[in-house]
Coordinates of C-alpha atoms and ligand atoms in Angstrom, one line a residue:
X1009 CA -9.8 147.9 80.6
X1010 CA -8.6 151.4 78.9
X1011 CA -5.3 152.3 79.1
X1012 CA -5.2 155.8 77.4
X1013 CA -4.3 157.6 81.0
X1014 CA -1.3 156.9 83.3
X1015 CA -2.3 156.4 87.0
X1016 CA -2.3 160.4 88.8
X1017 CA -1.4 158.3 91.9
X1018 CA 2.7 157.7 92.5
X1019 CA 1.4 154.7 94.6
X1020 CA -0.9 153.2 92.5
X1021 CA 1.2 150.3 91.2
X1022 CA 2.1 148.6 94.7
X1023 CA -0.9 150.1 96.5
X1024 CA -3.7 148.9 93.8
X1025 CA -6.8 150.0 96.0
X1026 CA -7.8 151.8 92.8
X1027 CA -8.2 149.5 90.2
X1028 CA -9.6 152.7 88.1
X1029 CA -6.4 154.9 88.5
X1030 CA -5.6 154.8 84.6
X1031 CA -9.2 156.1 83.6
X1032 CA -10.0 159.8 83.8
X1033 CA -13.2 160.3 85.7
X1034 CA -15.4 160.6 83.4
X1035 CA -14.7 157.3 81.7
X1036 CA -14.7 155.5 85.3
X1037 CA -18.1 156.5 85.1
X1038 CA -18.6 154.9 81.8
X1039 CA -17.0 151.9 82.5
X1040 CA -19.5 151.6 85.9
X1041 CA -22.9 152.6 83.8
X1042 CA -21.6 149.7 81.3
X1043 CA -21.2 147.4 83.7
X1044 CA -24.4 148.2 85.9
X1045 CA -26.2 148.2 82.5
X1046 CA -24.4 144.5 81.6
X1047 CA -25.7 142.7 84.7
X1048 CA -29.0 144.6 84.9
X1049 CA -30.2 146.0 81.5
X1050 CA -32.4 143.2 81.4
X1051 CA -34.5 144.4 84.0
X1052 CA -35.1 147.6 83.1
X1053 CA -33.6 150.4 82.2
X1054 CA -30.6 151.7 83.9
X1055 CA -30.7 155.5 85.2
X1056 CA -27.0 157.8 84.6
X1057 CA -25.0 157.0 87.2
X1058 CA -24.7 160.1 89.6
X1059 CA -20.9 160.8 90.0
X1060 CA -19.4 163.2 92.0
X1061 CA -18.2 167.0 91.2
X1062 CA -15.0 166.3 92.9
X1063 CA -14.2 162.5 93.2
X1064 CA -10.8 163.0 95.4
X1065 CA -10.2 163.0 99.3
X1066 CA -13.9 161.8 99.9
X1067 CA -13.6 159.0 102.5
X1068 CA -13.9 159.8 106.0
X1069 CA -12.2 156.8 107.2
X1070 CA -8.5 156.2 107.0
X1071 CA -6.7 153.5 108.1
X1072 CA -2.4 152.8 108.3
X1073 CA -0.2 150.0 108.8
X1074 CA 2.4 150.5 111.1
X1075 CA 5.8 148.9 110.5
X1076 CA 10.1 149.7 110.8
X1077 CA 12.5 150.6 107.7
X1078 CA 15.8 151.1 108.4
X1079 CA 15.2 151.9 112.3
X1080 CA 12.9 154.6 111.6
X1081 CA 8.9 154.2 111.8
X1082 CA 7.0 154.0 108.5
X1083 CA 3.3 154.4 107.8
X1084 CA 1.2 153.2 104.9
X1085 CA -0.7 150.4 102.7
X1086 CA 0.3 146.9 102.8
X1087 CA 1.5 146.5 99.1
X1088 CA -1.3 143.8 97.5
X1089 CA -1.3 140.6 98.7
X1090 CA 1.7 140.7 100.9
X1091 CA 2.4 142.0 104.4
X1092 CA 4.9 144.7 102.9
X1093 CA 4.1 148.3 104.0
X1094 CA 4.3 150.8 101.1
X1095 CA 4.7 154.1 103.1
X1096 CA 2.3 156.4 102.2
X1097 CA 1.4 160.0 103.9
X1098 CA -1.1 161.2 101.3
X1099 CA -4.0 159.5 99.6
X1100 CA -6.2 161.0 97.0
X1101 CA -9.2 159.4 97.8
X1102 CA -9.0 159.7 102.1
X1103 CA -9.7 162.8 103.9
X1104 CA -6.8 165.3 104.3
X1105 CA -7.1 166.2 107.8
X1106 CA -7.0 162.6 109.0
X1107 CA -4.2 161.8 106.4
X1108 CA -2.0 164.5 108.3
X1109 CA -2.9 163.1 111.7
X1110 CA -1.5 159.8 110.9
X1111 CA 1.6 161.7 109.9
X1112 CA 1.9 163.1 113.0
X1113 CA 1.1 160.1 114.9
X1114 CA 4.0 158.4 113.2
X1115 CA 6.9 161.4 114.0
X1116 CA 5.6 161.8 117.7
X1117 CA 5.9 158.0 118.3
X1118 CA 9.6 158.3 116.5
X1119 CA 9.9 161.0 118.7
X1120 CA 8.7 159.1 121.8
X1121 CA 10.7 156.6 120.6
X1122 CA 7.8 154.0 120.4
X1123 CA 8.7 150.7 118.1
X1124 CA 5.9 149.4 115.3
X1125 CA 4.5 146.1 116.3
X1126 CA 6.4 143.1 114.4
X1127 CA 4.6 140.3 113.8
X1128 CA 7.1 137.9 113.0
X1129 CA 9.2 138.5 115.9
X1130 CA 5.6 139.3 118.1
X1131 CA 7.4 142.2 119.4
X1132 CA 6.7 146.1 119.8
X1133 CA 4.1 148.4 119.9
X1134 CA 2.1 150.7 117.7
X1135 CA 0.0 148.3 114.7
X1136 CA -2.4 150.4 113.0
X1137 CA -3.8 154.2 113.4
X1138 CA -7.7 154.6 112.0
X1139 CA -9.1 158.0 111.6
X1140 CA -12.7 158.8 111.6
X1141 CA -14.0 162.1 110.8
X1142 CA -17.5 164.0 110.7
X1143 CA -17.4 166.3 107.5
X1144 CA -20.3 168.0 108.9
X1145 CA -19.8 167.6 112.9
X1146 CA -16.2 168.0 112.6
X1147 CA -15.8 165.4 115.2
X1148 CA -12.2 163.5 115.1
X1149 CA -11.9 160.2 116.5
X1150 CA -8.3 158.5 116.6
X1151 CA -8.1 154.8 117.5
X1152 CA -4.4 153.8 118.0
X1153 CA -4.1 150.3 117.3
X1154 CA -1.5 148.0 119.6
X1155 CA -0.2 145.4 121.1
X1156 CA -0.8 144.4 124.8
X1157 CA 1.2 145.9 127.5
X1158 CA 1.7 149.3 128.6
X1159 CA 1.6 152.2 126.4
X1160 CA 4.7 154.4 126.9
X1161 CA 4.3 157.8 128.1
X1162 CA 0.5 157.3 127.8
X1163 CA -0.5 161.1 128.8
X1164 CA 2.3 162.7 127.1
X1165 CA 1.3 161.0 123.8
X1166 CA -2.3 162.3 124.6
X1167 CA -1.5 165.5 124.8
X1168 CA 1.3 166.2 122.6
X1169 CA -1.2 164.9 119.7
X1170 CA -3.8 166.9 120.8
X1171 CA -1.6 170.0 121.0
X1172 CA -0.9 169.5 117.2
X1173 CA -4.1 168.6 116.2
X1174 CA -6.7 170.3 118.2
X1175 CA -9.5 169.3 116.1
X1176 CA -9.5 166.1 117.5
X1177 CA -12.5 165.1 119.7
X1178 CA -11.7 161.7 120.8
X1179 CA -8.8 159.3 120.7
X1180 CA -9.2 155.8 122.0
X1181 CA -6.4 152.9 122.3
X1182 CA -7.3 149.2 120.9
X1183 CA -5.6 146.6 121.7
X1184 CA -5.0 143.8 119.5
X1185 CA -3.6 140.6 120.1
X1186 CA -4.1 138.5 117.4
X1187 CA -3.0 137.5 113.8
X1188 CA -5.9 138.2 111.6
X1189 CA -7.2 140.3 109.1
X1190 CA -9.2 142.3 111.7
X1191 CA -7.7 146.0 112.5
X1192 CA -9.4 146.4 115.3
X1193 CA -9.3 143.7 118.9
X1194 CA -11.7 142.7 121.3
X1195 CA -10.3 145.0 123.8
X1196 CA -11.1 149.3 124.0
X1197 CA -9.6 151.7 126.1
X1198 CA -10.8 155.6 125.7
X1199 CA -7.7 157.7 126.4
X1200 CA -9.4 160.7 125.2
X1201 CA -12.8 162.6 125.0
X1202 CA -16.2 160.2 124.4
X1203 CA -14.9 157.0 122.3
X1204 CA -16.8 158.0 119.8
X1205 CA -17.8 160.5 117.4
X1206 CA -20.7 162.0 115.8
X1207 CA -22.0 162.8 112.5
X1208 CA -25.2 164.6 110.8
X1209 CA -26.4 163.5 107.7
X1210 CA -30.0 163.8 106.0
X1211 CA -30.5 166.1 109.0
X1212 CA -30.2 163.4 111.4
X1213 CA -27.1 162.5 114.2
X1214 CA -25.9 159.7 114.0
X1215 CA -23.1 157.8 116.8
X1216 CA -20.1 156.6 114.8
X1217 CA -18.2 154.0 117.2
X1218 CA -14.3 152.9 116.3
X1219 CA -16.3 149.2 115.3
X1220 CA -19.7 149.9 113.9
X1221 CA -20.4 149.9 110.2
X1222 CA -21.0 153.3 108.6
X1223 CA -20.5 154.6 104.9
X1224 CA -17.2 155.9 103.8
X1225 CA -18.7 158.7 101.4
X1226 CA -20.6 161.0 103.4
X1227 CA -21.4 163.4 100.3
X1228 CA -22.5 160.2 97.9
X1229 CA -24.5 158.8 101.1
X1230 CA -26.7 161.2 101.2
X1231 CA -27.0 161.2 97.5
X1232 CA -27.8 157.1 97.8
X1233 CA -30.2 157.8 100.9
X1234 CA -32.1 160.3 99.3
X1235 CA -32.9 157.8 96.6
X1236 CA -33.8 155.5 98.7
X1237 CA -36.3 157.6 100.7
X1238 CA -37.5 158.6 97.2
X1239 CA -38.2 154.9 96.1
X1240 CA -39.5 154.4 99.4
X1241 CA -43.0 156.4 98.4
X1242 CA -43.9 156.6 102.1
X1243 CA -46.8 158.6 103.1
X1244 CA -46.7 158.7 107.0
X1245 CA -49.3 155.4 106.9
X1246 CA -46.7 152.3 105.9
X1247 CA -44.8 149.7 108.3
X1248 CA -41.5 149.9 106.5
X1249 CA -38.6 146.9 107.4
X1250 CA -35.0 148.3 107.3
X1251 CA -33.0 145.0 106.8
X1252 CA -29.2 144.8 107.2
X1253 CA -29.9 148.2 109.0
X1254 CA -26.6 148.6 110.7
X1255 CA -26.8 151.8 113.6
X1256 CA -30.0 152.6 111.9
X1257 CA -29.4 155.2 109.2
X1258 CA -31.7 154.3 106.7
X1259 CA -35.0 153.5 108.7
X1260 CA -34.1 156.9 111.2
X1261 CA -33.9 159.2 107.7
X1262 CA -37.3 157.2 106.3
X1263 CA -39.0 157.3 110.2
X1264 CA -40.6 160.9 109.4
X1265 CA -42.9 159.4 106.9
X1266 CA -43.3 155.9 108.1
X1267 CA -45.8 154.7 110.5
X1268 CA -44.0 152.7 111.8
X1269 CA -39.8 151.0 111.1
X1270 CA -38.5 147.9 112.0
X1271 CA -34.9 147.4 111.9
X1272 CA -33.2 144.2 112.0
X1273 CA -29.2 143.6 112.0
X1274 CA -27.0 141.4 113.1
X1275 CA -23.7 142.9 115.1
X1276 CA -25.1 144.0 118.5
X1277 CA -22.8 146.7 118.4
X1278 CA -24.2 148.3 116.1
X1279 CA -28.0 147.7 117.3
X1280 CA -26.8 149.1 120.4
X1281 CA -25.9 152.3 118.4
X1282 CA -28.9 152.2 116.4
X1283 CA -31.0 152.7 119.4
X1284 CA -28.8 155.2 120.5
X1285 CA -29.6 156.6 117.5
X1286 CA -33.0 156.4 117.8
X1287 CA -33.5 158.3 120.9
X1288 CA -30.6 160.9 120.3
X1289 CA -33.2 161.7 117.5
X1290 CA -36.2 161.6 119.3
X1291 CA -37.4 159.0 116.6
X1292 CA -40.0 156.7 118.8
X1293 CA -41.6 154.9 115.7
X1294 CA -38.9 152.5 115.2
X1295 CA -37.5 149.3 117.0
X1296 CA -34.3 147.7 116.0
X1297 CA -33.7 143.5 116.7
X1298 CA -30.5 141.8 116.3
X1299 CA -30.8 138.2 114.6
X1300 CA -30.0 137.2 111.2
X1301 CA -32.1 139.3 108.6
X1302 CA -33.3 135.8 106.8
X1303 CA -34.6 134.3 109.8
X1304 CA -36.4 137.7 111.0
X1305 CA -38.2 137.5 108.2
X1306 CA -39.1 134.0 108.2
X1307 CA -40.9 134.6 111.5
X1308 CA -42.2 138.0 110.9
X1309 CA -44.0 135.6 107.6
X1310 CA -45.2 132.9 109.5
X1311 CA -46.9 135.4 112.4
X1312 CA -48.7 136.6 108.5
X1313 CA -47.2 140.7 109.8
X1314 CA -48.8 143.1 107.5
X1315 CA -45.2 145.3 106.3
X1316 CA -46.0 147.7 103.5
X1317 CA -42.3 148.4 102.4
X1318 CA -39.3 146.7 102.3
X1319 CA -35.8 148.7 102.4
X1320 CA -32.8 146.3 102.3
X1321 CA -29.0 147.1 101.8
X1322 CA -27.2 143.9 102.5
X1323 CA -23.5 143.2 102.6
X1324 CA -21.5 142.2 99.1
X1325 CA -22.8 138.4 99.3
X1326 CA -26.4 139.8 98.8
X1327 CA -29.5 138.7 100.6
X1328 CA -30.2 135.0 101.8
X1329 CA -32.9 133.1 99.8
X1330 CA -34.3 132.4 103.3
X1331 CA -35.1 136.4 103.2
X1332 CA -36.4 136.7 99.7
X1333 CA -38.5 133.7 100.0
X1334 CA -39.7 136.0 103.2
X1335 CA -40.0 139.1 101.3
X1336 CA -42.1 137.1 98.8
X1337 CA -44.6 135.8 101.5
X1338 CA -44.8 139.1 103.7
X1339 CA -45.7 140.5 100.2
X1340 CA -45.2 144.4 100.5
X1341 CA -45.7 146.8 98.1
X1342 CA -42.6 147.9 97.6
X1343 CA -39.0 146.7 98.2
X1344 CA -36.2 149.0 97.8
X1345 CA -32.9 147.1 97.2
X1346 CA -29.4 149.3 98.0
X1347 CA -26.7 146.9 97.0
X1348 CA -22.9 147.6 97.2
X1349 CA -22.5 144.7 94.7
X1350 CA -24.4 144.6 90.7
X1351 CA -23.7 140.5 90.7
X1352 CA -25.7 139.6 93.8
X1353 CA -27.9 142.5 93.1
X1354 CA -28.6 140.7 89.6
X1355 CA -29.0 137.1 91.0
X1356 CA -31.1 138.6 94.0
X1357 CA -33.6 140.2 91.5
X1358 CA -33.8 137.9 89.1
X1359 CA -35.5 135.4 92.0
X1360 CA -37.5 138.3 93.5
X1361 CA -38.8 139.2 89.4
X1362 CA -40.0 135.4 89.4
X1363 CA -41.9 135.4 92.0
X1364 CA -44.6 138.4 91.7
X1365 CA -42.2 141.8 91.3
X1366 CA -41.1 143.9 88.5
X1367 CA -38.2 146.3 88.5
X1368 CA -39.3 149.4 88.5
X1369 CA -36.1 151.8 89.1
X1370 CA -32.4 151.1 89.0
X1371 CA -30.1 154.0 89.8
X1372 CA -26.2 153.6 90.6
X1373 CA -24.3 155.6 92.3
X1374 CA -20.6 156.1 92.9
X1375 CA -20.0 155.7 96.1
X1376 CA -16.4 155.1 95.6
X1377 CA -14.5 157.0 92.7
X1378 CA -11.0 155.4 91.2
X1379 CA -11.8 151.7 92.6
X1380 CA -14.2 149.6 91.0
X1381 CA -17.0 149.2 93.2
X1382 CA -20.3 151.0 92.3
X1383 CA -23.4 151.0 94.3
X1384 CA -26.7 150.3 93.2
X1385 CA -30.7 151.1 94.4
X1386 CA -33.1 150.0 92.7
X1387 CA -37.0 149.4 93.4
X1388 CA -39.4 146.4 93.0
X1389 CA -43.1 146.4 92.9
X1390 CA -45.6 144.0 93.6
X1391 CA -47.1 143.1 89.9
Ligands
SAH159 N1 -27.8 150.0 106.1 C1 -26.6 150.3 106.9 C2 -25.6 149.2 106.9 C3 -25.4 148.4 105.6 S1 -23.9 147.4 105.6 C4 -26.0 151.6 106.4 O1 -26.3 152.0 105.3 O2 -25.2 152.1 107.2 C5 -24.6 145.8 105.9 C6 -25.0 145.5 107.3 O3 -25.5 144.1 107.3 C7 -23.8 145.4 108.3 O4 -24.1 146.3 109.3 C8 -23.7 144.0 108.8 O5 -23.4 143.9 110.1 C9 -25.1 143.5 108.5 N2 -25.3 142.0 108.3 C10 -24.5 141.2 107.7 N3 -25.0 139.9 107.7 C11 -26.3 140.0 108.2 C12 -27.3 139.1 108.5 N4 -27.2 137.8 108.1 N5 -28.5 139.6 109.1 C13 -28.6 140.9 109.4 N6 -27.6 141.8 109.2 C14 -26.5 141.4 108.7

């Protein structure tokens, strides 16, 4: 790695969610295009990345730790690897707005004199704040992460933060209970406005719950999505399969020119928000199932389905070889491959290439300026 620049973040040294922080931007989109270019050149030719104009404050979901210095409430970034908070109030890559409503969260509970939840001594309150916002709804959503037991002054709270930050549309309490590496508990309590917010993107609304998956970039999203549709080549007569869908983005954007979507994913939640989805769009050409994407597929093969186009955007472990052996037997046209990760994306594709396709497109995308990750779609067609 290059090490011409010093980090531009004061935090970047104990935070180290930017592993890119000592390139300027312009080189982080070097580096990416080499490395897309390493693990896929040999398919075919990779397009120029497509970075963004401004690559700061872009993520629309903000998380903080909650924990106590000195008797006094601090708010941050666990320091790599350890449970250590390193207090942070303003990030360079999260959204503004929802950066100064965790600040704010964190003096009115000093003020309410509300303690941080310790997990050593299983004692105290407040765990984590997350922060969702629309960029183009708007909408707000805070989900104040705690322990169990009654939340202090409840109302006051409420209303105090909503008297600061009137842009807020929603705020629900989560309760969380257990030891893991999962913010967010079984348990949901909506102290505040609808539980959840909404968002517009490729002129569609979509329902963004405190759980459900969605993309942290809203502007590269639609940059990806667009791409997608693009690959897609649909013409109003193909049955297109959105696998991995999640609450339905992909196949809702692509449902004005399909025949016909299917969507297939496997948290319930979010199939319950896909079909939310579906009908807050009017969008009546599409059905969503919840099962495992692989064995979908297998049964979609074996009932010989005639499916024109496949769009799939699996998590960073890639797609099953139970699905691609699918994808191989259902035969489409097309497949359009959105991949978060170029190493699975090359293994997947270098089984799918053996067995009747050939690359035809590969286009990344930065999804996610100053860390490392870079997002891929590429399309396949049937030789
Ligand atoms: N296409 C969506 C979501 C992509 S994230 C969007 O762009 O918003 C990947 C999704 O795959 C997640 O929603 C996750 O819940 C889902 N998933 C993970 N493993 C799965 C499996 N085995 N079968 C189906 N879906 C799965």
């Amino acid at each position: 790695m290059d090490n011409n620049n010093k980090p531009i973040c004061p935090y970047a040294k104990k935070c180290s969610g930017c592993q890119l922080q000592n390139m300027d931007y312009q080189r982080q989109l070097r580096f990416k295009q080499a490395q897309v270019v390493k693990l896929l050149g040999r398919f075919h030719r990779v397009a120029n990345i497509i970075g963004m104009d401004d690559p700061t404050h872009y993520r629309n979901k903000v998380q903080a730790a909650f924990g106590e210095r000195g008797g006094k409430l601090i708010s941050g970034v666990y320091q790599s690897s350890t449970h250590r908070i390193v207090p942070v109030d303003e990030c360079m890559i999260e959204d503004k707005i929802a950066d100064s409503i965790i600040v704010t969260v964190r003096k009115l509970a000093q003020s309410f004199k509300m303690r941080a939840y310790n997990p050593t001594a299983k004692r105290g309150f407040l765990r984590h704040v997350l922060v969702k916002r629309g960029f183009v709804s708007g909408q707000v959503m805070v989900v104040l992460v705690t322990a169990d037991g009654d939340f202090p002054s409840q109302r006051s709270f409420v209303n105090a933060l909503l008297g600061k930050h009137p842009e807020i549309t929603t705020i629900v309490r989560n309760i969380n209970i257990k030891h893991t590496n999962l913010l967010l508990g079984e348990r949901s309590q909506v102290l505040f406005g609808e539980g959840y917010i909404e968002e517009q993107l490729c002129q569609k609304t979509f329902r963004i719950s405190p759980k459900a998956f969605y993309q942290v970039n809203p502007y590269q999203t639609q940059v990806l999505y667009s791409k997608a549709v693009e690959f897609a080549q649909l013409d109003g007569s193909q049955t297109v399969i959105d696998a991995y869908c999640g609450t339905g983005t992909i196949g809702i954007i692509m449902s004005d020119k399909a025949k016909q979507v299917i969507g297939v994913e496997l948290n319930k939640d979010a199939v319950k928000d896909a079909k939310f989805n579906a009908a807050k769009n009017g969008v009546k050409n599409i059905r969503f199932y919840c099962a495992d994407a692989g064995e979908f597929m297998r049964e979609l093969a074996e009932e010989n389905e005639q499916i024109d186009v496949v769009v799939t955007d699996p998590p960073r472990a890639g797609c099953s070889r139970e699905f691609l052996d699918s994808v191989v037997k259902l035969s489409p046209k097309r497949v359009v491959y959105v991949s978060c990760n170029p190493v699975t994306l090359a293994r997947d594709l270098s089984y799918i290439t053996r067995h009747g396709y050939k690359v035809k497109k590969i286009q990344p995308v930065d999804m996610f300026p100053f860390t490392e990750h870079v997002e891929c779609v590429c399309l396949l067609s049937r030789k």
